[in-house]
mmCIF file of C-alpha atoms in Angstrom:
data_model
loop_
_atom_site.group_PDB
_atom_site.id
_atom_site.type_symbol
_atom_site.label_atom_id
_atom_site.label_comp_id
_atom_site.label_asym_id
_atom_site.label_seq_id
_atom_site.Cartn_x
_atom_site.Cartn_y
_atom_site.Cartn_z
ATOM 1 C CA MET A 79 9.183 8.226 41.936
ATOM 2 C CA LYS A 80 9.504 4.889 40.308
ATOM 3 C CA ARG A 81 5.441 5.033 40.626
ATOM 4 C CA MET A 82 5.150 7.933 38.140
ATOM 5 C CA TYR A 83 7.781 6.756 36.392
ATOM 6 C CA LYS A 84 5.819 3.221 35.020
ATOM 7 C CA PRO A 85 2.242 5.903 33.911
ATOM 8 C CA LEU A 86 4.817 8.522 32.175
ATOM 9 C CA VAL A 87 6.851 5.546 29.868
ATOM 10 C CA LEU A 88 3.663 4.331 28.908
ATOM 11 C CA ILE A 89 1.741 7.383 27.780
ATOM 12 C CA THR A 90 4.630 8.928 26.995
ATOM 13 C CA GLY A 91 4.871 5.728 24.001
ATOM 14 C CA LEU A 92 1.170 6.100 23.702
ATOM 15 C CA LEU A 93 1.647 9.701 22.213
ATOM 16 C CA ILE A 94 4.616 8.848 20.433
ATOM 17 C CA GLY A 95 3.078 5.510 18.663
ATOM 18 C CA LEU A 96 -0.346 7.469 18.014
ATOM 19 C CA THR A 97 1.495 10.350 16.802
ATOM 20 C CA ALA A 98 3.581 7.845 13.758
ATOM 21 C CA CYS A 99 -0.159 6.790 12.215
ATOM 22 C CA ARG A 100 -0.702 10.407 11.409
ATOM 23 C CA SER A 101 -0.031 11.024 7.847
ATOM 24 C CA ASN A 102 -0.484 13.352 4.903
ATOM 25 C CA VAL A 103 -3.234 12.365 4.193
ATOM 26 C CA ASP A 104 -5.658 15.406 4.608
ATOM 27 C CA ILE A 105 -3.719 16.722 1.530
ATOM 28 C CA ALA A 106 -2.852 14.236 -0.875
ATOM 29 C CA GLY A 107 -6.084 12.228 -0.279
ATOM 30 C CA PRO A 108 -6.556 8.255 -0.437
ATOM 31 C CA ASN A 109 -2.554 6.571 -1.539
ATOM 32 C CA GLN A 110 -5.149 3.163 -2.400
ATOM 33 C CA LYS A 111 -8.645 2.490 -3.839
ATOM 34 C CA LEU A 112 -11.059 2.380 -1.160
ATOM 35 C CA ALA A 113 -14.708 0.657 -1.984
ATOM 36 C CA ASP A 114 -16.175 2.527 -4.428
ATOM 37 C CA SER A 115 -19.774 3.648 -1.853
ATOM 38 C CA VAL A 116 -20.370 2.579 1.220
ATOM 39 C CA ASP A 117 -24.220 2.787 2.563
ATOM 40 C CA LEU A 118 -23.338 4.579 5.971
ATOM 41 C CA LYS A 119 -26.632 3.390 7.491
ATOM 42 C CA ARG A 120 -26.228 0.149 6.669
ATOM 43 C CA PHE A 121 -22.455 -0.215 7.473
ATOM 44 C CA LEU A 122 -23.457 0.632 11.084
ATOM 45 C CA GLY A 123 -23.914 -1.766 13.806
ATOM 46 C CA LYS A 124 -21.919 -4.691 15.568
ATOM 47 C CA TRP A 125 -18.671 -5.882 13.332
ATOM 48 C CA TYR A 126 -16.759 -9.138 14.174
ATOM 49 C CA VAL A 127 -13.233 -8.538 14.463
ATOM 50 C CA HIS A 128 -11.714 -11.696 11.803
ATOM 51 C CA GLY A 129 -8.502 -10.604 11.562
ATOM 52 C CA PHE A 130 -5.935 -8.006 12.533
ATOM 53 C CA THR A 131 -2.970 -6.199 12.655
ATOM 54 C CA PRO A 132 -2.359 -5.681 16.472
ATOM 55 C CA THR A 133 -1.535 -2.751 18.714
ATOM 56 C CA PHE A 134 -0.238 -2.325 21.790
ATOM 57 C CA LEU A 135 -3.483 -1.840 22.965
ATOM 58 C CA ASP A 136 -5.000 -5.237 21.478
ATOM 59 C CA LYS A 137 -1.538 -7.570 20.774
ATOM 60 C CA ASN A 138 -3.467 -10.220 22.627
ATOM 61 C CA ALA A 139 -7.101 -9.735 22.231
ATOM 62 C CA VAL A 140 -9.793 -12.644 21.473
ATOM 63 C CA ASN A 141 -13.684 -11.761 20.469
ATOM 64 C CA ALA A 142 -13.136 -8.393 19.392
ATOM 65 C CA THR A 143 -15.961 -6.681 18.130
ATOM 66 C CA GLU A 144 -16.502 -3.281 16.921
ATOM 67 C CA THR A 145 -19.442 -1.025 16.942
ATOM 68 C CA TYR A 146 -20.261 1.677 15.520
ATOM 69 C CA LYS A 147 -23.536 3.640 16.340
ATOM 70 C CA LEU A 148 -24.307 7.263 14.868
ATOM 71 C CA GLY A 149 -24.703 9.939 17.186
ATOM 72 C CA GLU A 150 -27.616 13.503 16.710
ATOM 73 C CA ASP A 151 -24.577 15.293 15.549
ATOM 74 C CA GLY A 152 -23.128 13.173 13.052
ATOM 75 C CA LYS A 153 -19.991 11.942 14.720
ATOM 76 C CA ILE A 154 -19.675 8.038 14.436
ATOM 77 C CA ASN A 155 -19.442 6.273 18.374
ATOM 78 C CA THR A 156 -17.157 3.380 18.185
ATOM 79 C CA THR A 157 -16.932 0.946 20.684
ATOM 80 C CA TYR A 158 -14.146 -1.586 20.330
ATOM 81 C CA ALA A 159 -14.182 -4.662 22.782
ATOM 82 C CA PHE A 160 -11.840 -7.290 23.426
ATOM 83 C CA ARG A 161 -10.883 -10.355 25.716
ATOM 84 C CA LYS A 162 -7.610 -9.997 26.500
ATOM 85 C CA HIS A 163 -5.821 -13.129 26.202
ATOM 86 C CA GLU A 164 -8.640 -15.695 26.195
ATOM 87 C CA PRO A 165 -12.372 -16.016 25.899
ATOM 88 C CA GLY A 166 -12.623 -15.464 30.136
ATOM 89 C CA GLY A 167 -10.193 -12.637 30.558
ATOM 90 C CA LYS A 168 -10.740 -9.519 30.726
ATOM 91 C CA GLN A 169 -12.602 -7.217 28.931
ATOM 92 C CA LYS A 170 -10.835 -4.501 27.268
ATOM 93 C CA THR A 171 -13.301 -1.351 26.118
ATOM 94 C CA TYR A 172 -12.099 1.638 23.604
ATOM 95 C CA LYS A 173 -14.720 3.964 22.837
ATOM 96 C CA PRO A 174 -12.536 6.182 19.786
ATOM 97 C CA VAL A 175 -14.963 8.834 17.696
ATOM 98 C CA GLY A 176 -15.368 8.720 13.979
ATOM 99 C CA TRP A 177 -17.046 10.852 11.165
ATOM 100 C CA VAL A 178 -17.090 10.405 7.853
ATOM 101 C CA HIS A 179 -14.475 12.433 5.655
ATOM 102 C CA ASP A 180 -15.015 12.125 2.169
ATOM 103 C CA LYS A 181 -18.819 12.616 2.053
ATOM 104 C CA ARG A 182 -18.836 11.760 -1.803
ATOM 105 C CA THR A 183 -17.853 7.815 -0.729
ATOM 106 C CA SER A 184 -18.360 7.453 2.793
ATOM 107 C CA ALA A 185 -15.194 5.270 2.840
ATOM 108 C CA GLU A 186 -13.036 7.199 4.303
ATOM 109 C CA TRP A 187 -13.280 7.960 7.700
ATOM 110 C CA ARG A 188 -11.462 9.860 10.564
ATOM 111 C CA MET A 189 -11.209 8.386 13.867
ATOM 112 C CA ARG A 190 -10.231 10.308 17.081
ATOM 113 C CA PHE A 191 -8.472 8.381 19.633
ATOM 114 C CA PHE A 192 -8.704 9.202 23.544
ATOM 115 C CA GLY A 193 -9.157 13.019 22.248
ATOM 116 C CA LEU A 194 -6.119 13.042 21.655
ATOM 117 C CA PHE A 195 -5.263 12.636 18.115
ATOM 118 C CA THR A 196 -7.121 11.723 14.696
ATOM 119 C CA ALA A 197 -5.986 9.036 11.831
ATOM 120 C CA PRO A 198 -7.324 7.713 8.714
ATOM 121 C CA TYR A 199 -10.033 4.939 8.505
ATOM 122 C CA TYR A 200 -10.369 3.326 4.957
ATOM 123 C CA ILE A 201 -13.238 1.213 4.237
ATOM 124 C CA LEU A 202 -11.158 -0.344 1.313
ATOM 125 C CA TYR A 203 -13.565 -2.998 0.987
ATOM 126 C CA VAL A 204 -17.467 -4.012 1.573
ATOM 127 C CA ASP A 205 -20.024 -6.578 0.232
ATOM 128 C CA GLU A 206 -23.118 -5.777 -1.415
ATOM 129 C CA ASN A 207 -24.876 -7.299 1.350
ATOM 130 C CA TYR A 208 -22.713 -5.461 4.360
ATOM 131 C CA GLU A 209 -21.814 -8.780 5.840
ATOM 132 C CA THR A 210 -18.028 -8.491 5.249
ATOM 133 C CA THR A 211 -15.870 -5.369 5.321
ATOM 134 C CA VAL A 212 -11.940 -4.702 5.273
ATOM 135 C CA VAL A 213 -10.519 -1.886 6.847
ATOM 136 C CA GLY A 214 -7.232 -0.015 6.397
ATOM 137 C CA HIS A 215 -4.694 2.830 6.834
ATOM 138 C CA PRO A 216 -2.678 4.860 4.606
ATOM 139 C CA LYS A 217 -0.015 3.002 5.548
ATOM 140 C CA LYS A 218 -0.114 -0.272 4.892
ATOM 141 C CA GLU A 219 0.212 -1.662 8.048
ATOM 142 C CA LEU A 220 -2.539 -1.436 9.911
ATOM 143 C CA ALA A 221 -5.459 -3.281 8.479
ATOM 144 C CA TRP A 222 -9.163 -5.156 9.989
ATOM 145 C CA ILE A 223 -11.022 -8.038 8.655
ATOM 146 C CA MET A 224 -14.786 -7.981 9.938
ATOM 147 C CA SER A 225 -18.296 -10.071 8.913
ATOM 148 C CA ARG A 226 -21.397 -9.380 10.574
ATOM 149 C CA SER A 227 -20.918 -13.130 12.083
ATOM 150 C CA PRO A 228 -18.781 -13.913 14.528
ATOM 151 C CA GLN A 229 -17.262 -17.053 12.592
ATOM 152 C CA ALA A 230 -16.387 -16.773 9.268
ATOM 153 C CA ASP A 231 -14.787 -19.833 7.126
ATOM 154 C CA SER A 232 -11.863 -20.049 5.838
ATOM 155 C CA ASP A 233 -12.973 -19.199 2.143
ATOM 156 C CA THR A 234 -14.406 -15.806 3.310
ATOM 157 C CA TYR A 235 -11.350 -15.277 5.201
ATOM 158 C CA ASN A 236 -8.724 -15.636 2.581
ATOM 159 C CA ARG A 237 -11.114 -13.596 -0.390
ATOM 160 C CA LEU A 238 -11.096 -11.017 2.791
ATOM 161 C CA LEU A 239 -7.073 -11.310 3.281
ATOM 162 C CA ASP A 240 -6.963 -11.115 -0.728
ATOM 163 C CA GLU A 241 -8.128 -7.530 -0.764
ATOM 164 C CA LEU A 242 -5.312 -6.714 1.341
ATOM 165 C CA LYS A 243 -2.597 -8.903 -0.246
ATOM 166 C CA ASN A 244 -3.873 -6.975 -3.358
ATOM 167 C CA ARG A 245 -3.210 -3.563 -2.301
ATOM 168 C CA ASP A 246 0.213 -4.577 -1.222
ATOM 169 C CA TYR A 247 -0.731 -4.440 2.879
ATOM 170 C CA LYS A 248 2.222 -5.322 5.062
ATOM 171 C CA LEU A 249 0.871 -8.831 6.965
ATOM 172 C CA GLU A 250 3.575 -9.670 8.967
ATOM 173 C CA ARG A 251 2.199 -8.989 11.558
ATOM 174 C CA PHE A 252 -1.301 -9.355 10.673
ATOM 175 C CA ARG A 253 -3.164 -12.348 11.852
ATOM 176 C CA ARG A 254 -6.153 -14.247 12.217
ATOM 177 C CA MET A 255 -8.499 -12.842 15.146
ATOM 178 C CA GLN A 256 -9.976 -15.787 17.873
ATOM 179 C CA GLN A 257 -13.766 -15.792 17.752
ATOM 180 C CA GLU A 258 -15.338 -17.878 20.102
#
């Protein structure tokens, strides 16, 4: 009985947490300014995570990357990979599937996690060269700062962090990602 208890608690917690990520965005539309336009082909590829709001899945993540590839079915096959605790730590990989929700701007996506739930994914900012980006969520509690390079200097990081501050994101839990 004890062997079943721990997975059951974990799965229940996962479902409760993931359900909390849902919102009424599909009805009302974005509650914040998104990037004016995203060229999906230029956005695809590998991004290094430099800042993020940890969740129970990645709270001890280092060296995280997010890679987007367009599938033949038009869906965005995503790979979120990181090491636990330290650069030589255990490799963890998650593969949510995304799609463009707002085809007019391509800045509003949906992501399906574990085949169980769908969450909004907002591209808030992407620079003109597609070298840096800021991604957010309707509740302004989850966010990611990413670049094409494994290193981000302090000026770049702080400029991207200001994108979140200017949108009134809740950044108490937000932290800089270790990249080595």
